[in-house]
Amino acid sequence: MRGCKSPDIDFLIIGAGIIGLSTAYHIKSMSPGSRVVIVEKNPGPGMGDTSRSAAMFRVFFSSKTNMILAKSSVEYFEHVEKNIGWDLGIKYLGYLFLVDSKELENMKPALDEAERLGGSYRIIDRDSLKNQGFNVDVSTDPEASLMGLPDIEAGIYIPRAGTLDPDSLVRYYEHAFKALGGEILYNTEVKRIVLGPKNPLGIPGEPFAWQDIEAKGVETSSGYIEARSIVVAAGAYTRELLEPIGIDPIVNPKKRQIFVIRANTKGLTDLLNTKGYNAYNVLPFTILPRGVYIKPEIGEKSFWVGLSDNLGRPYGLEELKAEESFYRYSIHPVLTKYLPQFSQAYPDAMWAGYYDINPIDGQPVIFMIGNIEVVAGTSGSGIMKADAIGRIASALALGYDEVELYGGIRIRSDMFGLVRRYIDPEKLIL
Amino acid sequence: MRGCKSPDIDFLIIGAGIIGLSTAYHIKSMSPGSRVVIVEKNPGPGMGDTSRSAAMFRVFFSSKTNMILAKSSVEYFEHVEKNIGWDLGIKYLGYLFLVDSKELENMKPALDEAERLGGSYRIIDRDSLKNQGFNVDVSTDPEASLMGLPDIEAGIYIPRAGTLDPDSLVRYYEHAFKALGGEILYNTEVKRIVLGPKNPLGIPGEPFAWQDIEAKGVETSSGYIEARSIVVAAGAYTRELLEPIGIDPIVNPKKRQIFVIRANTKGLTDLLNTKGYNAYNVLPFTILPRGVYIKPEIGEKSFWVGLSDNLGRPYGLEELKAEESFYRYSIHPVLTKYLPQFSQAYPDAMWAGYYDINPIDGQPVIFMIGNIEVVAGTSGSGIMKADAIGRIASALALGYDEVELYGGIRIRSDMFGLVRRYIDPEKLIL
């Protein structure tokens, strides 16, 4: 392949989100002689769903697969901060998961499993939660009771978890990729992947169904670009790019929303400044019953609040507009029952993005069909697993059977395939 | 449930194709007291893709899962013909799969596996194939060589395989279902599945994300229909119905085409009347290298010819129009190299339909999310597996852990779930 003159792009990566950047960087560093080019419709890196994420991470899973992906990626990010000196804004806020008595019991085996895999947690009792301002006994409230909201029995606190700055992270990969000679074409939208015959005969109308078919390049808003291999790391747009050429990538986007609430009352300020959990003396990333989550934003003195709704929330691309009514009717009623401090709190800002969901097991898909690689389905945990995913995708694209993740663990590069998946299911979906 | 007054439909089945009819019939026969209603947009049964199928079956698979589904269904169909006296038009024509030397060697383990599972086959040698009019030595032809077509080394003949009449089959299930008191609403198109809260509070805007959500009924071209459970057996339209309510069914439709060629020359008539394979003294269902297949239509004195193209053929719903150019440029060139009798043969009629494909393993998906059941993804083998699929879907809908298929084999009713699938992959994709 090295001796061949045309086309001169070896790997064309679609998407400069965190997954595309990590994959491109690792391909370029595993194969420095290859010409690697990213095409991205936005004017800069990580401007799609990467930037719309709550950007949380945790090194606490009951699934070995998840643990490996998250642990090796987070350790790499720490290495980038400490040894390379690139500030990624990593903050160990911790996760605080509030559960009722039934859920606590149901979760026990998964918590034990996570501990065996090296994760740690501690139980926060009801009294401590009460002192921190949580209303743990909601069932005395007739409205909460009618809503079917359970009393909180305990908090599960996970210290090895937190947030980072997605913009810093994508800038790091962009910088590292470019430093190796990688190229990025911004403002370049891929309209379609172009197929052709592996062995062209020069007959009009090729490729025919009896020919071996492969990708030849991409048609973009700036013209046609030829390439030897194409890596689709387009997140929510993966399905839209692949269905027309006859590939079903399994993954499907679903709209997710984040609402910003200013801590502009004493109650909310006190809640934000909850002590005892982390070095910042702020509330951890908190998940209430029914999945409503609250992320403290220290600098902004605000909370990001969200809820990943499932049945009833359509799959597919749609208008990316946050719905204030969703906050008002689906989040606020739950939020205020457990945290009455929010009773007068309405969003100051809000936005919508997509989760790129693998509806089967919530794990990424990383597979090749001929010279087309698909890296997708990060299902809302793409940032925290990005480095490992990039290494696996890179190894698979370069034809290696195995790959070494940061920290030294070696895994099969085909373990996230479509047909055969070597993964164990996650029981701790927080 | 029996004592509850409203809604009075227990199971509403969307789709009166072969899968919907088989499922409805088995639900009604396993639970005679339930009110079971099918809604179908067409004016009669099986008028969608069931009627557009080549309607082939084989009891020859390397996958135990496939073998169980096909064997028990085909034996049930034989029972219907012999013991119930309903003519299904079953004809054991046999399958003749023509392979090159490399493929023959690669297939050996899968053929052995199929034999171990009770399938039988015999090898047809090159000379016999030559005598039957096949051009087995295509590589001496410079054009065929340029096309990369391989010489045929042998034929693999599978006797326990053939065709049946899909219209008779759906009429049988329709009759049996109605005889038990089942109801069918034809000319009734489901526009959308309507969700609502499990425990309604009477607040406008329900259901909210904190409520337990379930299906309440369907909006149809003839108005709203309430039901306790909904079974989606809508084939190619499964994704279109489920994505809007937040369920990704994994399955995705792909257009398939059949071209009818009249046996109007001596060469084609001789080929049609190939002796020695079956009781009808006609050519078996024949699969050429590159997947071009030929089905003899005895009464019509014609051949049905098709090819299931993959990479390059879009997924998704599209205009269902057969493309003569597909026959001309993607089928005819291959067909004529192996069977020069077709050199002047062009289609007399043609049509397009959909395969409802499970892109992961080609096996059906049968799963429940709350009170919604999905029975789909038959991937082009729905007719031959229809009875088993209907029994499994029925057992799952009725809450039974296990189900007995025709012939007495018992299997788990959740074996075709989305997340956990208890299936072994097929190696003999004919």
mmCIF file of C-alpha atoms in Angstrom, chain A residues 146-149 195 199 201 204 207-215 239 242-248 250-252 254 290 307 309-316 326 329-331 333-334 357-361 369 372 418-420 425 427, chain B residues 146-149 195 199 201 204 207-215 239 242-248 250-252 254 290 307 309-316 326 329-331 333-334 357-361 369 372 418-420 425 427:
data_model
loop_
_atom_site.group_PDB
_atom_site.id
_atom_site.type_symbol
_atom_site.label_atom_id
_atom_site.label_comp_id
_atom_site.label_asym_id
_atom_site.label_seq_id
_atom_site.Cartn_x
_atom_site.Cartn_y
_atom_site.Cartn_z
ATOM 1 C CA LEU A 146 -49.433 10.139 43.939
ATOM 2 C CA MET A 147 -46.446 10.537 41.622
ATOM 3 C CA GLY A 148 -45.121 7.234 42.924
ATOM 4 C CA LEU A 149 -41.845 8.733 44.147
ATOM 5 C CA LEU A 195 -18.737 3.214 -3.244
ATOM 6 C CA ASN A 199 -11.326 -3.880 -9.433
ATOM 7 C CA LEU A 201 -13.497 -2.482 -15.354
ATOM 8 C CA PRO A 204 -20.406 2.915 -16.980
ATOM 9 C CA PRO A 207 -20.238 -1.032 -9.283
ATOM 10 C CA PHE A 208 -22.578 -3.899 -10.179
ATOM 11 C CA ALA A 209 -23.845 -6.366 -7.605
ATOM 12 C CA TRP A 210 -21.489 -9.108 -8.835
ATOM 13 C CA GLN A 211 -18.433 -6.959 -8.166
ATOM 14 C CA ASP A 212 -16.503 -6.680 -4.923
ATOM 15 C CA ILE A 213 -17.528 -3.288 -3.628
ATOM 16 C CA GLU A 214 -15.572 -0.910 -1.403
ATOM 17 C CA ALA A 215 -15.576 2.751 -0.398
ATOM 18 C CA ARG A 239 -26.840 6.008 10.692
ATOM 19 C CA LEU A 242 -24.331 4.475 6.437
ATOM 20 C CA GLU A 243 -27.911 3.435 5.630
ATOM 21 C CA PRO A 244 -27.714 4.880 2.085
ATOM 22 C CA ILE A 245 -24.740 2.638 1.267
ATOM 23 C CA GLY A 246 -26.418 -0.436 2.729
ATOM 24 C CA ILE A 247 -24.811 -0.651 6.171
ATOM 25 C CA ASP A 248 -26.902 -0.670 9.336
ATOM 26 C CA ILE A 250 -27.084 -0.567 14.905
ATOM 27 C CA VAL A 251 -26.600 2.772 16.660
ATOM 28 C CA ASN A 252 -29.314 5.390 16.674
ATOM 29 C CA LYS A 254 -31.729 10.152 20.787
ATOM 30 C CA ARG A 290 -36.286 8.452 38.349
ATOM 31 C CA LEU A 307 -32.867 13.493 32.639
ATOM 32 C CA ASP A 309 -35.883 9.804 29.102
ATOM 33 C CA ASN A 310 -36.370 6.593 27.182
ATOM 34 C CA LEU A 311 -39.758 5.146 26.183
ATOM 35 C CA GLY A 312 -41.601 7.985 24.467
ATOM 36 C CA ARG A 313 -38.494 9.902 23.428
ATOM 37 C CA PRO A 314 -38.117 9.291 19.672
ATOM 38 C CA TYR A 315 -35.041 7.798 18.091
ATOM 39 C CA GLY A 316 -33.620 9.643 15.139
ATOM 40 C CA PHE A 326 -39.573 19.038 29.574
ATOM 41 C CA TYR A 329 -43.214 18.932 33.709
ATOM 42 C CA SER A 330 -40.813 16.005 33.627
ATOM 43 C CA ILE A 331 -37.834 17.179 35.700
ATOM 44 C CA PRO A 333 -41.702 17.945 39.828
ATOM 45 C CA VAL A 334 -39.218 15.222 40.803
ATOM 46 C CA ILE A 357 -27.087 4.917 21.434
ATOM 47 C CA ASN A 358 -26.341 1.261 20.921
ATOM 48 C CA PRO A 359 -29.813 -0.045 21.825
ATOM 49 C CA ILE A 360 -28.554 -3.562 22.442
ATOM 50 C CA ASP A 361 -26.004 -3.184 25.212
ATOM 51 C CA ILE A 369 -16.976 -3.759 6.508
ATOM 52 C CA ILE A 372 -15.061 1.161 5.974
ATOM 53 C CA LEU A 418 -21.509 -6.268 15.368
ATOM 54 C CA VAL A 419 -22.000 -9.985 15.101
ATOM 55 C CA ARG A 420 -19.682 -11.230 17.817
ATOM 56 C CA PRO A 425 -23.472 -6.396 30.284
ATOM 57 C CA LYS A 427 -25.767 -3.533 35.693
ATOM 58 C CA LEU B 146 -12.512 -10.196 -16.224
ATOM 59 C CA MET B 147 -15.684 -10.261 -14.147
ATOM 60 C CA GLY B 148 -13.899 -12.493 -11.659
ATOM 61 C CA LEU B 149 -16.436 -15.313 -11.979
ATOM 62 C CA LEU B 195 -48.266 5.797 24.791
ATOM 63 C CA ASN B 199 -51.258 4.996 36.377
ATOM 64 C CA LEU B 201 -53.273 11.068 37.175
ATOM 65 C CA PRO B 204 -52.917 17.332 30.861
ATOM 66 C CA PRO B 207 -47.227 10.836 30.281
ATOM 67 C CA PHE B 208 -44.297 12.653 31.908
ATOM 68 C CA ALA B 209 -40.797 11.158 32.027
ATOM 69 C CA TRP B 210 -41.136 10.289 35.728
ATOM 70 C CA GLN B 211 -44.170 8.115 35.079
ATOM 71 C CA ASP B 212 -44.197 4.450 34.139
ATOM 72 C CA ILE B 213 -45.114 4.528 30.488
ATOM 73 C CA GLU B 214 -46.912 1.894 28.435
ATOM 74 C CA ALA B 215 -48.782 1.555 25.157
ATOM 75 C CA ARG B 239 -38.784 0.573 12.525
ATOM 76 C CA LEU B 242 -41.273 2.062 16.819
ATOM 77 C CA GLU B 243 -38.648 4.808 16.441
ATOM 78 C CA PRO B 244 -41.214 7.572 17.122
ATOM 79 C CA ILE B 245 -42.068 6.048 20.500
ATOM 80 C CA GLY B 246 -38.425 5.603 21.454
ATOM 81 C CA ILE B 247 -37.839 1.931 20.669
ATOM 82 C CA ASP B 248 -35.106 0.832 18.279
ATOM 83 C CA ILE B 250 -32.674 -3.319 15.465
ATOM 84 C CA VAL B 251 -34.340 -4.554 12.279
ATOM 85 C CA ASN B 252 -34.231 -2.540 9.094
ATOM 86 C CA LYS B 254 -33.892 -3.583 2.437
ATOM 87 C CA ARG B 290 -22.343 -14.400 -6.590
ATOM 88 C CA LEU B 307 -30.173 -11.530 -6.265
ATOM 89 C CA ASP B 309 -27.420 -7.377 -3.051
ATOM 90 C CA ASN B 310 -25.901 -5.990 0.112
ATOM 91 C CA LEU B 311 -23.214 -3.282 0.249
ATOM 92 C CA GLY B 312 -24.556 -0.451 -1.896
ATOM 93 C CA ARG B 313 -28.228 -1.378 -1.538
ATOM 94 C CA PRO B 314 -29.695 1.183 0.892
ATOM 95 C CA TYR B 315 -31.423 0.272 4.109
ATOM 96 C CA GLY B 316 -34.776 1.874 4.722
ATOM 97 C CA PHE B 326 -30.662 -4.272 -11.936
ATOM 98 C CA TYR B 329 -26.465 -5.180 -15.399
ATOM 99 C CA SER B 330 -26.204 -6.991 -12.084
ATOM 100 C CA ILE B 331 -27.976 -10.305 -12.696
ATOM 101 C CA PRO B 333 -24.199 -10.933 -16.922
ATOM 102 C CA VAL B 334 -23.672 -13.582 -14.224
ATOM 103 C CA ILE B 357 -33.315 -7.653 8.141
ATOM 104 C CA ASN B 358 -31.716 -8.182 11.506
ATOM 105 C CA PRO B 359 -28.267 -6.845 10.577
ATOM 106 C CA ILE B 360 -26.599 -8.553 13.512
ATOM 107 C CA ASP B 361 -27.284 -12.228 13.000
ATOM 108 C CA ILE B 369 -40.811 -3.639 26.248
ATOM 109 C CA ILE B 372 -45.384 -3.831 23.546
ATOM 110 C CA LEU B 418 -32.483 -7.892 21.983
ATOM 111 C CA VAL B 419 -29.947 -7.840 24.751
ATOM 112 C CA ARG B 420 -29.495 -11.527 25.420
ATOM 113 C CA PRO B 425 -24.723 -18.112 14.150
ATOM 114 C CA LYS B 427 -22.714 -20.484 8.388
#
